[in-house]
Amino acid sequence: MQTQVSIPEYLSGDFSMYLENMTSLADPENPDLLTNYLSNLFKQLQEMPLLFTGMPDQLAMAITTKVRIDSKSLAKIELSEEPTWADVKAFVGVHADARACITEIMENAEQDLKTAILLIHFYNGYDATPLKAEENDDDDDYGSNGYESDDYDENY
């Protein structure tokens, strides 16, 4: 049975954008598309660490391959209300080649960095597979429009 991950309200808009971007770039016919895009995005971020200030979904994409989040431990803290950066920071590891860039973001755009980390955390645990619709016994005699299946005019 599928578990449902509830995205907190304070993340819902940014999470929608992040999810849409990540899934649109995950092309089975071009498997390197997402990897190349994320790599190019990070290169831009390294040149200008505050490039994505105010755009945590883009920041999350740029750093997603450069941070390691201990999601198992992070999931143990209450995230239904927005945590502080101090609450989240302990569960984040940064690749050596990204430390200077991430440090500058942390010093100047802490809120965006925290949001980006939380977006990655929830995305990593998100199952986008649609839930199976429950069968409805009332549909036996009626079509999807609520009319009996033989209740239509064939000459129309």
PDB file of C-alpha atoms in Angstrom:
ATOM      1  CA  MET A   1       0.000   0.000   0.000  1.00  0.00           C
ATOM      2  CA  GLN A   2       1.214   3.459  -0.893  1.00  0.00           C
ATOM      3  CA  THR A   3       1.980   5.919   1.883  1.00  0.00           C
ATOM      4  CA  GLN A   4       0.958   9.499   1.370  1.00  0.00           C
ATOM      5  CA  VAL A   5       3.478  12.209   2.171  1.00  0.00           C
ATOM      6  CA  SER A   6       1.784  15.389   3.232  1.00  0.00           C
ATOM      7  CA  ILE A   7       3.599  18.490   2.031  1.00  0.00           C
ATOM      8  CA  PRO A   8       3.350  21.231   4.678  1.00  0.00           C
ATOM      9  CA  GLU A   9       1.357  24.302   3.658  1.00  0.00           C
ATOM     10  CA  TYR A  10       4.383  26.610   3.964  1.00  0.00           C
ATOM     11  CA  LEU A  11       6.126  24.580   1.207  1.00  0.00           C
ATOM     12  CA  SER A  12       3.223  23.721  -1.096  1.00  0.00           C
ATOM     13  CA  GLY A  13       3.724  26.414  -3.770  1.00  0.00           C
ATOM     14  CA  ASP A  14       7.488  26.007  -4.003  1.00  0.00           C
ATOM     15  CA  PHE A  15       7.167  22.221  -3.882  1.00  0.00           C
ATOM     16  CA  SER A  16       4.733  22.236  -6.811  1.00  0.00           C
ATOM     17  CA  MET A  17       7.190  24.224  -8.923  1.00  0.00           C
ATOM     18  CA  TYR A  18      10.148  22.057  -7.893  1.00  0.00           C
ATOM     19  CA  LEU A  19       8.238  18.836  -8.584  1.00  0.00           C
ATOM     20  CA  GLU A  20       7.033  20.089 -11.972  1.00  0.00           C
ATOM     21  CA  ASN A  21      10.541  21.123 -13.023  1.00  0.00           C
ATOM     22  CA  MET A  22      12.174  17.917 -11.861  1.00  0.00           C
ATOM     23  CA  THR A  23       9.595  15.645 -13.482  1.00  0.00           C
ATOM     24  CA  SER A  24       9.514  17.596 -16.746  1.00  0.00           C
ATOM     25  CA  LEU A  25      13.271  17.204 -17.106  1.00  0.00           C
ATOM     26  CA  ALA A  26      13.272  13.488 -16.244  1.00  0.00           C
ATOM     27  CA  ASP A  27      12.977  12.305 -19.850  1.00  0.00           C
ATOM     28  CA  PRO A  28      13.334   8.532 -20.379  1.00  0.00           C
ATOM     29  CA  GLU A  29      14.346   9.164 -24.003  1.00  0.00           C
ATOM     30  CA  ASN A  30      17.088  11.560 -22.900  1.00  0.00           C
ATOM     31  CA  PRO A  31      18.248  10.335 -19.467  1.00  0.00           C
ATOM     32  CA  ASP A  32      21.114  12.845 -19.299  1.00  0.00           C
ATOM     33  CA  LEU A  33      18.819  15.864 -19.696  1.00  0.00           C
ATOM     34  CA  LEU A  34      18.134  16.299 -15.973  1.00  0.00           C
ATOM     35  CA  THR A  35      21.710  15.575 -14.923  1.00  0.00           C
ATOM     36  CA  ASN A  36      23.135  18.062 -17.431  1.00  0.00           C
ATOM     37  CA  TYR A  37      20.579  20.716 -16.519  1.00  0.00           C
ATOM     38  CA  LEU A  38      21.290  20.398 -12.790  1.00  0.00           C
ATOM     39  CA  SER A  39      25.025  20.519 -13.429  1.00  0.00           C
ATOM     40  CA  ASN A  40      24.702  23.696 -15.518  1.00  0.00           C
ATOM     41  CA  LEU A  41      22.425  25.252 -12.916  1.00  0.00           C
ATOM     42  CA  PHE A  42      25.003  24.605 -10.182  1.00  0.00           C
ATOM     43  CA  LYS A  43      27.791  26.114 -12.314  1.00  0.00           C
ATOM     44  CA  GLN A  44      25.722  29.305 -12.597  1.00  0.00           C
ATOM     45  CA  LEU A  45      25.132  29.257  -8.843  1.00  0.00           C
ATOM     46  CA  GLN A  46      28.853  28.877  -8.134  1.00  0.00           C
ATOM     47  CA  GLU A  47      29.582  31.958 -10.223  1.00  0.00           C
ATOM     48  CA  MET A  48      26.861  33.941  -8.455  1.00  0.00           C
ATOM     49  CA  PRO A  49      25.770  32.244  -5.186  1.00  0.00           C
ATOM     50  CA  LEU A  50      22.835  34.599  -4.620  1.00  0.00           C
ATOM     51  CA  LEU A  51      21.473  34.102  -8.142  1.00  0.00           C
ATOM     52  CA  PHE A  52      18.371  32.272  -6.928  1.00  0.00           C
ATOM     53  CA  THR A  53      17.497  34.516  -3.995  1.00  0.00           C
ATOM     54  CA  GLY A  54      13.724  34.487  -3.722  1.00  0.00           C
ATOM     55  CA  MET A  55      13.472  31.338  -5.876  1.00  0.00           C
ATOM     56  CA  PRO A  56      13.937  28.400  -3.493  1.00  0.00           C
ATOM     57  CA  ASP A  57      12.645  25.901  -6.067  1.00  0.00           C
ATOM     58  CA  GLN A  58      15.454  26.879  -8.459  1.00  0.00           C
ATOM     59  CA  LEU A  59      17.975  26.905  -5.619  1.00  0.00           C
ATOM     60  CA  ALA A  60      16.853  23.391  -4.669  1.00  0.00           C
ATOM     61  CA  MET A  61      17.419  22.217  -8.236  1.00  0.00           C
ATOM     62  CA  ALA A  62      20.864  23.813  -8.331  1.00  0.00           C
ATOM     63  CA  ILE A  63      22.037  22.197  -5.084  1.00  0.00           C
ATOM     64  CA  THR A  64      20.164  18.888  -5.207  1.00  0.00           C
ATOM     65  CA  THR A  65      23.252  16.933  -6.313  1.00  0.00           C
ATOM     66  CA  LYS A  66      25.560  18.858  -3.981  1.00  0.00           C
ATOM     67  CA  VAL A  67      23.858  18.207  -0.648  1.00  0.00           C
ATOM     68  CA  ARG A  68      23.166  15.028   1.255  1.00  0.00           C
ATOM     69  CA  ILE A  69      20.191  15.126   3.565  1.00  0.00           C
ATOM     70  CA  ASP A  70      19.724  12.649   6.376  1.00  0.00           C
ATOM     71  CA  SER A  71      16.005  12.406   5.614  1.00  0.00           C
ATOM     72  CA  LYS A  72      15.467   9.520   8.011  1.00  0.00           C
ATOM     73  CA  SER A  73      16.575  11.668  10.956  1.00  0.00           C
ATOM     74  CA  LEU A  74      15.037  14.874   9.604  1.00  0.00           C
ATOM     75  CA  ALA A  75      11.671  13.120   9.335  1.00  0.00           C
ATOM     76  CA  LYS A  76      11.736  12.625  13.112  1.00  0.00           C
ATOM     77  CA  ILE A  77      11.373  16.338  13.808  1.00  0.00           C
ATOM     78  CA  GLU A  78       8.038  18.104  13.501  1.00  0.00           C
ATOM     79  CA  LEU A  79       7.840  19.675  10.045  1.00  0.00           C
ATOM     80  CA  SER A  80       4.156  20.539   9.873  1.00  0.00           C
ATOM     81  CA  GLU A  81       5.136  23.947  11.270  1.00  0.00           C
ATOM     82  CA  GLU A  82       8.096  25.636   9.619  1.00  0.00           C
ATOM     83  CA  PRO A  83      11.350  24.743  11.420  1.00  0.00           C
ATOM     84  CA  THR A  84      14.299  27.073  11.873  1.00  0.00           C
ATOM     85  CA  TRP A  85      17.526  26.696   9.934  1.00  0.00           C
ATOM     86  CA  ALA A  86      19.205  25.498  13.144  1.00  0.00           C
ATOM     87  CA  ASP A  87      16.651  22.649  13.302  1.00  0.00           C
ATOM     88  CA  VAL A  88      17.423  21.573   9.727  1.00  0.00           C
ATOM     89  CA  LYS A  89      21.146  22.321   9.426  1.00  0.00           C
ATOM     90  CA  ALA A  90      22.272  19.331  11.491  1.00  0.00           C
ATOM     91  CA  PHE A  91      20.837  16.925   8.896  1.00  0.00           C
ATOM     92  CA  VAL A  92      22.612  18.410   5.874  1.00  0.00           C
ATOM     93  CA  GLY A  93      25.961  17.431   4.428  1.00  0.00           C
ATOM     94  CA  VAL A  94      27.579  19.460   1.632  1.00  0.00           C
ATOM     95  CA  HIS A  95      29.993  18.200  -1.029  1.00  0.00           C
ATOM     96  CA  ALA A  96      33.440  19.737  -0.766  1.00  0.00           C
ATOM     97  CA  ASP A  97      33.181  21.485  -4.149  1.00  0.00           C
ATOM     98  CA  ALA A  98      30.001  23.270  -3.035  1.00  0.00           C
ATOM     99  CA  ARG A  99      30.956  24.369   0.475  1.00  0.00           C
ATOM    100  CA  ALA A 100      32.003  27.944  -0.337  1.00  0.00           C
ATOM    101  CA  CYS A 101      28.897  28.532  -2.418  1.00  0.00           C
ATOM    102  CA  ILE A 102      26.511  26.998   0.145  1.00  0.00           C
ATOM    103  CA  THR A 103      28.205  28.927   2.963  1.00  0.00           C
ATOM    104  CA  GLU A 104      27.648  32.227   1.143  1.00  0.00           C
ATOM    105  CA  ILE A 105      23.992  31.334   0.582  1.00  0.00           C
ATOM    106  CA  MET A 106      23.653  30.356   4.243  1.00  0.00           C
ATOM    107  CA  GLU A 107      25.105  33.686   5.350  1.00  0.00           C
ATOM    108  CA  ASN A 108      23.000  35.838   2.996  1.00  0.00           C
ATOM    109  CA  ALA A 109      19.870  33.847   2.119  1.00  0.00           C
ATOM    110  CA  GLU A 110      19.363  31.417   4.994  1.00  0.00           C
ATOM    111  CA  GLN A 111      15.576  31.230   4.582  1.00  0.00           C
ATOM    112  CA  ASP A 112      15.863  30.282   0.884  1.00  0.00           C
ATOM    113  CA  LEU A 113      18.506  27.670   1.684  1.00  0.00           C
ATOM    114  CA  LYS A 114      16.354  26.135   4.418  1.00  0.00           C
ATOM    115  CA  THR A 115      13.348  26.025   2.102  1.00  0.00           C
ATOM    116  CA  ALA A 116      15.433  24.482  -0.688  1.00  0.00           C
ATOM    117  CA  ILE A 117      16.734  21.775   1.667  1.00  0.00           C
ATOM    118  CA  LEU A 118      13.180  20.987   2.808  1.00  0.00           C
ATOM    119  CA  LEU A 119      11.993  20.815  -0.811  1.00  0.00           C
ATOM    120  CA  ILE A 120      14.707  18.274  -1.604  1.00  0.00           C
ATOM    121  CA  HIS A 121      13.867  16.323   1.556  1.00  0.00           C
ATOM    122  CA  PHE A 122      10.172  16.065   0.707  1.00  0.00           C
ATOM    123  CA  TYR A 123      10.885  15.366  -2.963  1.00  0.00           C
ATOM    124  CA  ASN A 124      13.180  12.458  -2.062  1.00  0.00           C
ATOM    125  CA  GLY A 125      10.335  10.858  -0.108  1.00  0.00           C
ATOM    126  CA  TYR A 126       7.584  11.778  -2.547  1.00  0.00           C
ATOM    127  CA  ASP A 127       5.820   9.101  -4.558  1.00  0.00           C
ATOM    128  CA  ALA A 128       4.240  10.682  -7.634  1.00  0.00           C
ATOM    129  CA  THR A 129       2.475   7.463  -8.606  1.00  0.00           C
ATOM    130  CA  PRO A 130      -1.243   8.212  -8.705  1.00  0.00           C
ATOM    131  CA  LEU A 131      -3.252   6.444  -6.050  1.00  0.00           C
ATOM    132  CA  LYS A 132      -5.556   3.774  -7.385  1.00  0.00           C
ATOM    133  CA  ALA A 133      -9.122   5.008  -7.533  1.00  0.00           C
ATOM    134  CA  GLU A 134     -11.516   3.224  -5.278  1.00  0.00           C
ATOM    135  CA  GLU A 135     -14.154   1.263  -7.131  1.00  0.00           C
ATOM    136  CA  ASN A 136     -17.647   2.584  -6.691  1.00  0.00           C
ATOM    137  CA  ASP A 137     -20.462   0.019  -6.698  1.00  0.00           C
ATOM    138  CA  ASP A 138     -22.937   2.729  -7.724  1.00  0.00           C
ATOM    139  CA  ASP A 139     -21.386   2.844 -11.212  1.00  0.00           C
ATOM    140  CA  ASP A 140     -22.895  -0.542 -12.164  1.00  0.00           C
ATOM    141  CA  ASP A 141     -26.085   0.887 -13.666  1.00  0.00           C
ATOM    142  CA  TYR A 142     -24.886   4.364 -14.557  1.00  0.00           C
ATOM    143  CA  GLY A 143     -22.116   5.729 -16.742  1.00  0.00           C
ATOM    144  CA  SER A 144     -19.709   8.425 -15.666  1.00  0.00           C
ATOM    145  CA  ASN A 145     -22.317  11.099 -16.433  1.00  0.00           C
ATOM    146  CA  GLY A 146     -24.883   9.639 -14.004  1.00  0.00           C
ATOM    147  CA  TYR A 147     -27.356   8.459 -16.653  1.00  0.00           C
ATOM    148  CA  GLU A 148     -28.298   4.867 -17.342  1.00  0.00           C
ATOM    149  CA  SER A 149     -26.201   3.549 -20.188  1.00  0.00           C
ATOM    150  CA  ASP A 150     -29.230   3.016 -22.450  1.00  0.00           C
ATOM    151  CA  ASP A 151     -30.693   6.442 -21.699  1.00  0.00           C
ATOM    152  CA  TYR A 152     -29.614   8.279 -24.851  1.00  0.00           C
ATOM    153  CA  ASP A 153     -31.020   9.066 -28.258  1.00  0.00           C
ATOM    154  CA  GLU A 154     -29.214   7.128 -30.996  1.00  0.00           C
ATOM    155  CA  ASN A 155     -30.645   9.337 -33.733  1.00  0.00           C
ATOM    156  CA  TYR A 156     -29.221  12.527 -32.353  1.00  0.00           C
TER     157      TYR A 156
END
